[in-house]
DNA sequence: CGCTGGATTGACTCGGATCAAGTCGAGTGG
DNA sequence: CCACTCGACTTGATCCGAGTCAATCCAGCG
């Protein structure tokens, strides 16, 4: 049985067989959660660690005026907040986008795994550093990129992340996001996002249709986005056949 | 002799006398660095941990077109990247804004302190979580706030952070930032920032003049910004007389 | 078969960028 | 002590990207 969480951590740090077993046990009985359900809300006391094993989720904030800003996408293998309760309350909410399989690991259990298998803590720490790099890239996008660059950049990121965990091997990837959701990620209106997508389509760079992202011309997309994947710190991926398709994007720069 | 780094960590976690001594020794001989000097650049291998003891610095990224995006401000007590070399390369640069006193703590030394005094690691981990919360607030600002809200929000944040470390006790704080720097933080042009500052002045909310931020009407400023300081997680601050002035902002909501 | 929420398109408006002149203040050198 | 210089700050005029408002289209679904 595959467990993308463990796969991801193994990319970051060598894990002992015992560590893997412990992680497998901790995440073996995920709950099945419907789409658009909050896992935790801003203001809540951080609870267990959530591990997404299947499906998509997002971090977000709601503003006083009702506006919503998506802060990060969580995909299979990602986990929310090894906060382990260090902070008194959540400064944002987390919600499923699609129906999802989510394991909840109690804090005490997580602590025990960390102390028995320090390499797990190390791997999760690296994962967090990568997430931080991603946030910095988002800030940069919102501040200094035009809307078409921003859209292209996000699509590059999502595509690479999907590839990294083996969700695709060609230039198509399932991306079940509404345009409203994407607009809330990119700081633009759904109307304008729609027009930008049209423009990207007409330039022959990419298409987004019925939950599917199709990279038509990786080279062009990367060039439009000004995409440099260094912030995703793939350095930790094992070498292997899966590299070759990333190279499509790499070489296109 | 004051050491704002230690002060800050003590807010987050009880530190033993030995831990404090070890930290003091590690940061006792800061280098004096001129304004506008890079401490480390995007692409570099992460080196030692930098601890800002005096002055200001910032994280930033440069885009292909030459644009710059400020990602975070580092003030006395902040430290950059207990990365401890987990990542292969920096995804952004760090530069001093003013002349600054910066201690560099070698990775091995940092590791030793962590293993001898786990509470130090804990405190630094909390500091990092707060920094993440700040990044999320920035993403939210850039994505969903108007320019005047964004400016007001940043000023609220900087003011509170200065207050938290005792840089001010009234409504004035020294903020030696050029408008160009601020514009690069907020994703706007210096010209437009200038007009927004004028507007904030004319609304009687705040003034920014010759490196000094003056909060004229905290209530109004907070209201313009839609500021909620929960993301700064002050929960960890010790209670004390210093609270009363934060309350000016708190109550204004 | 009508309902509903997302996607798409058009018309119009407006916030913020761009371009272009100044102005001001702190150094610097004569 | 004053003229010169160089940044940074200000202000005005104009332009354009993106928001707003409003119809319409479309697919999935009870």
XYZ file of C-alpha atoms (C1' of nucleotides) in Angstrom:
566
model
C 0.000 0.000 0.000
C 1.409 3.367 -0.924
C 1.844 6.135 1.573
C 2.902 9.368 -0.041
C 3.751 10.934 3.273
C 6.437 8.360 3.936
C 7.629 8.570 0.332
C 8.053 12.288 0.682
C 9.961 12.094 3.967
C 12.244 9.451 2.502
C 13.219 11.916 -0.168
C 14.442 14.245 2.545
C 16.204 11.892 4.903
C 17.174 8.240 5.112
C 14.598 6.545 7.314
C 15.203 3.378 9.287
C 12.839 0.462 8.796
C 11.535 1.021 12.314
C 10.854 4.686 11.627
C 8.926 3.760 8.508
C 6.928 1.219 10.431
C 6.115 3.736 13.130
C 5.017 6.289 10.542
C 2.953 3.719 8.731
C 1.180 2.728 11.899
C 0.545 6.331 12.816
C -1.057 7.088 9.460
C -2.612 3.745 8.690
C -6.207 4.649 9.330
C -6.881 7.927 7.603
C -10.280 9.486 7.863
C -12.156 10.085 4.675
C -13.202 13.729 4.527
C -15.597 15.432 2.158
C -14.669 18.341 -0.038
C -14.830 21.848 1.447
C -14.602 20.839 5.074
C -12.449 22.797 7.490
C -9.863 20.669 9.241
C -9.065 23.483 11.642
C -9.993 27.150 11.829
C -8.224 30.383 12.564
C -8.347 30.960 16.296
C -8.506 27.260 17.169
C -5.911 25.715 19.413
C -3.637 23.588 17.246
C -4.648 19.980 17.637
C -3.154 16.878 16.100
C -0.875 16.876 13.094
C -2.880 16.365 9.895
C -1.348 14.279 7.164
C -2.910 14.419 3.714
C -2.680 10.985 2.139
C -5.004 11.599 -0.758
C -6.792 14.585 -2.240
C -6.121 18.306 -1.962
C -6.445 20.861 0.814
C -5.441 24.473 1.314
C -4.480 26.941 3.982
C -6.424 30.182 3.832
C -7.364 33.350 5.636
C -10.653 35.230 5.555
C -10.558 39.017 5.709
C -12.985 41.289 7.542
C -14.615 42.212 4.223
C -15.254 38.562 3.406
C -12.387 38.240 0.957
C -10.412 35.030 1.011
C -6.715 34.508 0.447
C -5.352 31.037 -0.205
C -1.938 30.707 1.441
C -0.766 27.303 0.329
C -1.929 24.137 -1.341
C -1.586 20.837 0.463
C -1.302 17.741 -1.676
C -0.866 14.048 -0.903
C 2.165 13.613 1.319
C 1.961 17.069 2.833
C 1.319 17.559 6.477
C -0.002 20.526 8.379
C 1.818 21.908 11.264
C 4.165 19.896 13.202
C 3.476 22.965 15.322
C 2.999 20.313 17.888
C 1.081 22.819 19.873
C 3.848 25.305 20.362
C 1.610 28.151 19.356
C -1.456 29.110 21.286
C -3.775 29.479 18.332
C -4.004 29.058 14.588
C -3.471 32.216 12.553
C -5.215 30.690 9.528
C -7.624 27.920 8.571
C -7.166 24.696 6.649
C -9.843 23.266 4.390
C -10.135 20.321 2.050
C -10.572 21.213 -1.604
C -11.556 17.773 -2.849
C -12.658 14.815 -0.811
C -9.535 13.622 0.935
C -7.944 10.915 3.047
C -6.479 12.581 6.104
C -4.638 10.898 8.939
C -4.532 12.648 12.283
C -1.544 11.952 14.443
C -1.754 12.954 18.081
C 0.886 15.243 19.429
C 2.166 12.763 21.975
C 2.447 10.100 19.321
C 4.318 12.490 17.049
C 6.654 13.458 19.873
C 7.386 9.829 20.527
C 8.254 9.160 16.907
C 10.530 12.208 16.913
C 12.408 11.107 19.987
C 12.778 7.497 18.870
C 13.614 8.394 15.280
C 15.253 11.801 15.067
C 15.633 11.444 11.304
C 11.863 11.788 11.002
C 11.979 15.156 12.724
C 14.787 16.152 10.438
C 12.847 15.162 7.335
C 9.740 16.980 8.488
C 11.828 20.010 9.275
C 13.175 20.031 5.744
C 9.643 19.746 4.426
C 8.763 22.823 6.431
C 11.722 24.734 5.043
C 10.544 23.934 1.540
C 7.074 25.170 2.432
C 8.634 28.402 3.642
C 10.497 28.774 0.382
C 7.198 28.346 -1.392
C 5.628 31.106 0.676
C 8.488 33.411 -0.240
C 7.922 32.607 -3.888
C 4.243 33.463 -3.474
C 5.047 36.783 -1.851
C 7.368 37.534 -4.739
C 4.701 36.596 -7.259
C 2.031 38.718 -5.675
C 4.300 41.683 -5.266
C 6.249 41.827 -8.457
C 4.735 39.670 -11.166
C 2.006 40.588 -13.619
C -1.145 38.525 -13.554
C -0.184 36.331 -16.485
C 3.239 35.683 -15.004
C 1.630 34.876 -11.681
C -0.777 32.374 -13.153
C 1.950 30.720 -15.209
C 4.221 30.602 -12.181
C 1.643 28.900 -9.989
C 0.918 26.352 -12.684
C 4.619 25.568 -13.018
C 4.840 25.090 -9.284
C 1.812 22.849 -9.054
C 2.942 20.812 -12.007
C 6.424 20.251 -10.574
C 5.037 19.353 -7.188
C 2.681 16.837 -8.760
C 5.519 15.351 -10.709
C 7.716 15.162 -7.633
C 5.284 12.849 -5.926
C 4.536 10.849 -9.027
C 1.044 12.139 -9.755
C 1.920 12.375 -13.423
C 4.533 11.269 -15.865
C 3.505 13.337 -18.849
C 2.439 16.916 -19.421
C -1.061 16.484 -18.079
C -2.057 16.529 -14.459
C -5.386 16.380 -12.700
C -5.981 19.688 -10.939
C -9.517 19.825 -9.587
C -9.491 23.529 -8.685
C -12.225 25.980 -9.553
C -11.206 29.268 -11.110
C -12.595 30.961 -8.030
C -10.145 29.066 -5.849
C -7.238 29.889 -8.125
C -8.261 33.528 -8.234
C -8.273 33.594 -4.430
C -4.756 32.189 -4.488
C -3.419 34.693 -6.940
C -4.945 37.867 -5.594
C -7.125 38.474 -8.611
C -10.801 38.227 -9.571
C -12.245 35.106 -11.165
C -13.254 37.176 -14.188
C -9.758 38.363 -14.797
C -8.234 34.949 -14.128
C -10.530 33.555 -16.774
C -9.233 36.048 -19.290
C -5.636 35.298 -18.366
C -6.236 31.577 -18.831
C -7.679 32.357 -22.223
C -4.553 34.320 -23.069
C -2.275 31.476 -21.947
C -4.319 29.124 -24.085
C -4.132 31.380 -27.106
C -0.391 31.731 -26.683
C -0.166 27.953 -26.801
C 1.455 27.676 -23.371
C -1.096 25.726 -21.335
C -4.730 24.843 -20.936
C -6.884 24.296 -17.913
C -10.086 22.413 -18.530
C -12.462 20.418 -16.428
C -10.010 19.845 -13.589
C -7.093 19.030 -15.835
C -3.946 21.077 -16.352
C -2.303 20.524 -19.714
C 1.157 21.924 -20.263
C 1.139 22.508 -23.985
C 4.534 24.157 -24.289
C 6.683 23.878 -21.141
C 9.372 26.098 -22.549
C 6.990 28.902 -23.257
C 5.185 28.555 -19.944
C 8.414 28.685 -17.949
C 9.489 31.677 -19.949
C 6.250 33.531 -19.360
C 6.394 32.744 -15.647
C 10.050 33.571 -15.170
C 10.013 30.318 -13.273
C 13.064 29.158 -11.354
C 12.354 26.072 -9.342
C 15.254 26.508 -6.947
C 12.814 27.411 -4.203
C 11.278 23.960 -4.287
C 14.637 22.559 -3.222
C 14.414 19.406 -5.262
C 18.004 18.823 -4.337
C 16.634 16.207 -2.010
C 14.948 14.109 -4.617
C 16.679 10.853 -5.346
C 18.168 10.630 -8.811
C 16.300 8.348 -11.169
C 14.242 8.015 -14.271
C 11.732 10.483 -12.982
C 14.213 13.266 -13.592
C 13.954 13.293 -17.307
C 10.592 14.960 -17.447
C 11.453 17.620 -14.945
C 14.226 18.384 -17.335
C 11.676 19.460 -19.883
C 11.022 22.382 -17.634
C 14.623 22.738 -16.500
C 15.980 23.049 -19.972
C 13.338 25.419 -21.060
C 14.728 28.269 -19.051
C 24.933 44.271 28.557
C 21.744 43.718 26.673
C 21.307 40.982 24.131
C 17.992 41.206 22.337
C 18.383 37.765 20.867
C 18.413 36.167 24.289
C 15.594 38.432 25.457
C 13.471 37.295 22.573
C 14.118 33.604 23.105
C 13.316 33.987 26.783
C 9.898 35.221 25.790
C 9.287 31.965 24.026
C 10.713 29.454 26.441
C 12.200 29.338 29.917
C 15.967 29.228 29.503
C 18.375 27.797 32.050
C 21.220 29.980 33.280
C 23.640 27.733 31.420
C 21.713 28.053 28.197
C 21.765 31.814 28.524
C 25.478 31.754 29.163
C 26.096 29.565 26.139
C 24.005 31.872 23.948
C 25.756 34.909 25.314
C 29.146 33.439 24.569
C 28.082 32.444 21.078
C 26.888 35.954 20.249
C 29.294 37.979 22.318
C 31.466 39.277 19.535
C 29.189 40.524 16.807
C 30.660 41.934 13.654
C 29.825 45.470 12.780
C 28.437 45.565 9.247
C 27.751 48.547 7.032
C 24.381 49.380 5.563
C 23.387 47.664 2.304
C 25.741 44.725 2.557
C 24.574 41.237 1.619
C 25.023 38.730 4.411
C 24.275 35.866 2.068
C 22.954 35.608 -1.483
C 20.437 33.509 -3.330
C 22.217 30.417 -4.593
C 24.806 30.403 -1.805
C 25.188 27.387 0.414
C 23.700 28.273 3.790
C 26.548 29.114 6.140
C 26.459 30.052 9.786
C 23.375 31.273 11.592
C 23.240 35.066 11.569
C 21.933 36.812 14.642
C 20.998 40.480 14.353
C 21.878 42.202 17.610
C 21.483 45.758 16.437
C 20.189 47.460 13.298
C 17.888 46.259 10.558
C 18.197 43.730 7.740
C 15.845 42.184 5.211
C 15.310 39.067 3.175
C 14.711 39.742 -0.502
C 14.545 38.246 -3.957
C 15.604 39.809 -7.249
C 13.546 39.017 -10.347
C 14.852 38.465 -13.860
C 13.602 41.937 -14.847
C 15.575 43.546 -12.033
C 12.588 44.048 -9.754
C 13.107 43.447 -6.076
C 10.714 41.966 -3.558
C 11.375 42.313 0.153
C 10.250 39.152 1.927
C 10.760 39.978 5.569
C 12.342 42.495 7.883
C 14.884 41.373 10.421
C 15.253 43.468 13.529
C 17.408 43.209 16.652
C 16.910 39.793 18.217
C 15.952 38.100 14.948
C 18.066 35.379 13.499
C 18.302 34.062 9.978
C 17.927 30.456 9.243
C 18.585 27.907 11.783
C 18.518 26.057 8.479
C 21.626 24.575 9.917
C 22.543 23.618 6.423
C 19.638 21.304 5.776
C 18.971 22.913 2.430
C 21.464 22.855 -0.371
C 21.179 26.490 -1.332
C 19.538 29.761 -0.383
C 16.374 30.627 -2.299
C 16.720 34.311 -1.380
C 19.267 36.859 -0.205
C 19.693 38.725 3.062
C 20.985 42.272 3.246
C 21.518 44.838 5.962
C 19.349 47.937 5.717
C 21.193 50.055 8.260
C 24.617 49.478 9.700
C 24.200 46.528 12.010
C 25.790 44.366 14.667
C 25.584 40.790 13.497
C 26.838 37.713 15.311
C 27.613 34.630 13.271
C 27.231 31.329 15.036
C 28.767 28.293 13.393
C 26.533 25.373 12.648
C 28.436 22.997 14.881
C 28.280 25.451 17.741
C 24.551 25.907 17.211
C 24.047 22.147 17.129
C 25.911 21.801 20.384
C 23.779 24.394 22.094
C 20.649 22.652 20.809
C 21.701 19.277 22.126
C 22.851 20.591 25.509
C 19.879 22.923 25.897
C 16.841 21.642 24.034
C 14.767 24.576 25.251
C 16.864 26.831 23.019
C 15.860 24.814 19.976
C 12.290 24.998 21.103
C 12.408 28.765 21.479
C 14.024 29.220 18.085
C 11.456 26.927 16.571
C 8.685 29.084 17.960
C 10.404 32.153 16.560
C 10.366 30.483 13.192
C 6.667 29.697 13.451
C 5.982 33.344 14.163
C 8.015 34.311 11.105
C 5.890 31.938 9.049
C 2.747 33.534 10.389
C 4.145 36.864 9.308
C 4.757 35.574 5.800
C 1.168 34.394 5.629
C 0.008 37.822 6.690
C 2.136 39.355 3.935
C 0.671 37.041 1.313
C -2.777 38.025 2.506
C -1.909 41.697 2.333
C -0.503 41.516 -1.149
C -3.358 39.451 -2.442
C -6.409 41.006 -0.898
C -5.698 44.406 0.577
C -5.753 47.765 -1.171
C -2.570 49.761 -1.164
C -3.575 51.984 1.731
C -4.634 48.999 3.797
C -1.371 47.287 2.952
C 0.753 50.222 4.028
C -1.209 50.681 7.237
C -0.969 46.971 7.959
C 2.784 46.867 7.564
C 3.193 49.882 9.787
C 1.060 48.266 12.477
C 3.179 45.153 12.252
C 6.477 46.990 12.443
C 5.268 49.118 15.296
C 4.120 46.136 17.338
C 7.326 44.262 16.678
C 9.360 47.253 17.792
C 7.288 47.548 20.909
C 7.655 43.848 21.638
C 11.403 44.159 21.910
C 11.298 47.445 23.751
C 12.443 49.748 20.968
C 9.770 52.234 21.963
C 7.370 52.977 24.742
C 5.304 55.638 23.068
C 3.730 56.107 19.678
C 6.933 57.010 17.906
C 9.499 54.568 16.632
C 12.669 54.973 14.642
C 12.212 53.310 11.259
C 15.126 54.118 8.985
C 13.580 52.760 5.790
C 13.535 54.545 2.472
C 10.246 54.741 0.618
C 11.876 52.719 -2.127
C 12.504 49.889 0.314
C 8.965 50.030 1.625
C 7.568 50.086 -1.886
C 9.593 46.971 -2.691
C 8.058 45.317 0.361
C 4.519 46.186 -0.504
C 4.472 45.417 -4.199
C 3.924 48.989 -5.271
C 5.887 51.811 -6.854
C 7.680 54.422 -4.761
C 5.577 57.102 -6.395
C 2.339 55.507 -5.377
C 3.607 54.684 -1.893
C 4.419 58.339 -1.468
C 0.858 59.297 -2.307
C -0.537 56.687 0.049
C 1.633 58.007 2.871
C 0.294 61.436 2.133
C -3.236 60.109 2.351
C -2.535 58.396 5.688
C -1.096 61.660 6.946
C -4.077 63.661 5.788
C -6.444 61.198 7.408
C -4.588 61.786 10.655
C -3.630 58.134 11.078
C 0.167 58.191 10.916
C 3.204 60.001 9.619
C 6.517 58.784 8.341
C 9.253 61.361 8.310
C 13.017 61.244 8.280
C 13.261 57.673 9.468
C 10.611 58.063 12.137
C 7.203 56.417 12.244
C 4.647 58.372 14.248
C 1.372 56.694 15.025
C -0.950 59.654 15.271
C -4.192 57.768 15.778
C -3.715 54.053 16.539
C -7.409 53.337 16.433
C -7.793 54.802 12.991
C -4.659 53.136 11.675
C -5.739 49.706 12.896
C -9.136 50.274 11.393
C -7.742 51.275 8.018
C -5.409 48.274 8.025
C -7.956 45.749 9.218
C -5.135 44.740 11.508
C -5.426 41.693 13.729
C -2.203 40.938 15.488
C -3.005 37.316 16.227
C -0.451 36.233 13.644
C 2.374 37.724 15.675
C 1.543 35.234 18.414
C 2.335 37.537 21.277
C 0.815 34.911 23.497
C 4.373 34.157 24.458
C 5.226 37.549 25.761
C 5.487 37.763 29.515
C 2.820 39.897 31.103
C 4.002 43.233 32.389
C 3.795 46.952 32.235
C 4.705 46.913 28.586
C 1.278 45.579 27.753
C -0.578 48.762 28.332
C 0.551 50.447 25.173
C -0.099 47.486 22.960
C -3.584 47.749 24.297
C -3.970 51.033 22.519
C -3.868 49.039 19.347
C -5.719 46.053 20.779
C -8.704 48.029 21.894
C -8.939 49.943 18.714
C -10.249 47.001 16.785
C -36.601 19.542 -16.570
C -35.510 23.249 -13.990
C -31.889 24.562 -10.534
C -27.384 25.858 -9.251
C -22.698 27.033 -9.294
C -18.930 27.672 -12.171
C -17.123 29.471 -16.675
C -17.233 32.924 -20.190
C -17.791 37.328 -22.387
C -18.787 42.393 -22.890
C -18.966 47.316 -21.280
C -17.376 50.462 -18.248
C -14.623 52.279 -14.274
C -10.818 53.033 -11.400
C -6.594 52.114 -8.761
C -2.089 52.212 -9.383
C 1.812 52.317 -12.892
C 4.459 55.175 -15.845
C 6.655 59.237 -17.384
C 8.387 63.577 -16.333
C 9.503 67.626 -13.567
C 10.733 69.607 -9.864
C 12.191 70.028 -4.670
C 14.658 69.071 -0.607
C 18.552 67.688 2.362
C 22.935 65.723 3.426
C 27.485 65.405 1.961
C 31.709 67.124 -0.540
C 34.984 70.015 -2.247
C 36.577 74.543 -3.421
C 30.735 79.420 3.794
C 28.830 78.464 -0.416
C 28.192 75.971 -4.836
C 27.682 71.354 -6.573
C 26.050 66.743 -6.566
C 23.457 62.869 -5.721
C 19.723 60.418 -3.560
C 15.417 60.354 -2.053
C 11.042 62.573 -1.788
C 6.984 65.104 -4.069
C 3.776 66.287 -7.349
C 1.307 66.440 -11.846
C -0.417 64.336 -16.251
C -1.490 60.392 -18.631
C -2.132 55.440 -19.536
C -3.331 50.770 -18.825
C -4.156 46.467 -16.204
C -7.404 44.664 -13.547
C -11.777 45.277 -10.961
C -16.802 45.738 -11.199
C -21.257 44.914 -12.903
C -24.110 42.258 -15.598
C -25.580 38.834 -19.054
C -25.258 34.482 -20.789
C -23.708 29.844 -21.290
C -23.006 25.298 -19.682
C -22.732 20.817 -17.094
C -24.003 18.182 -13.345
C -27.772 16.854 -10.582
C -31.940 16.325 -7.642
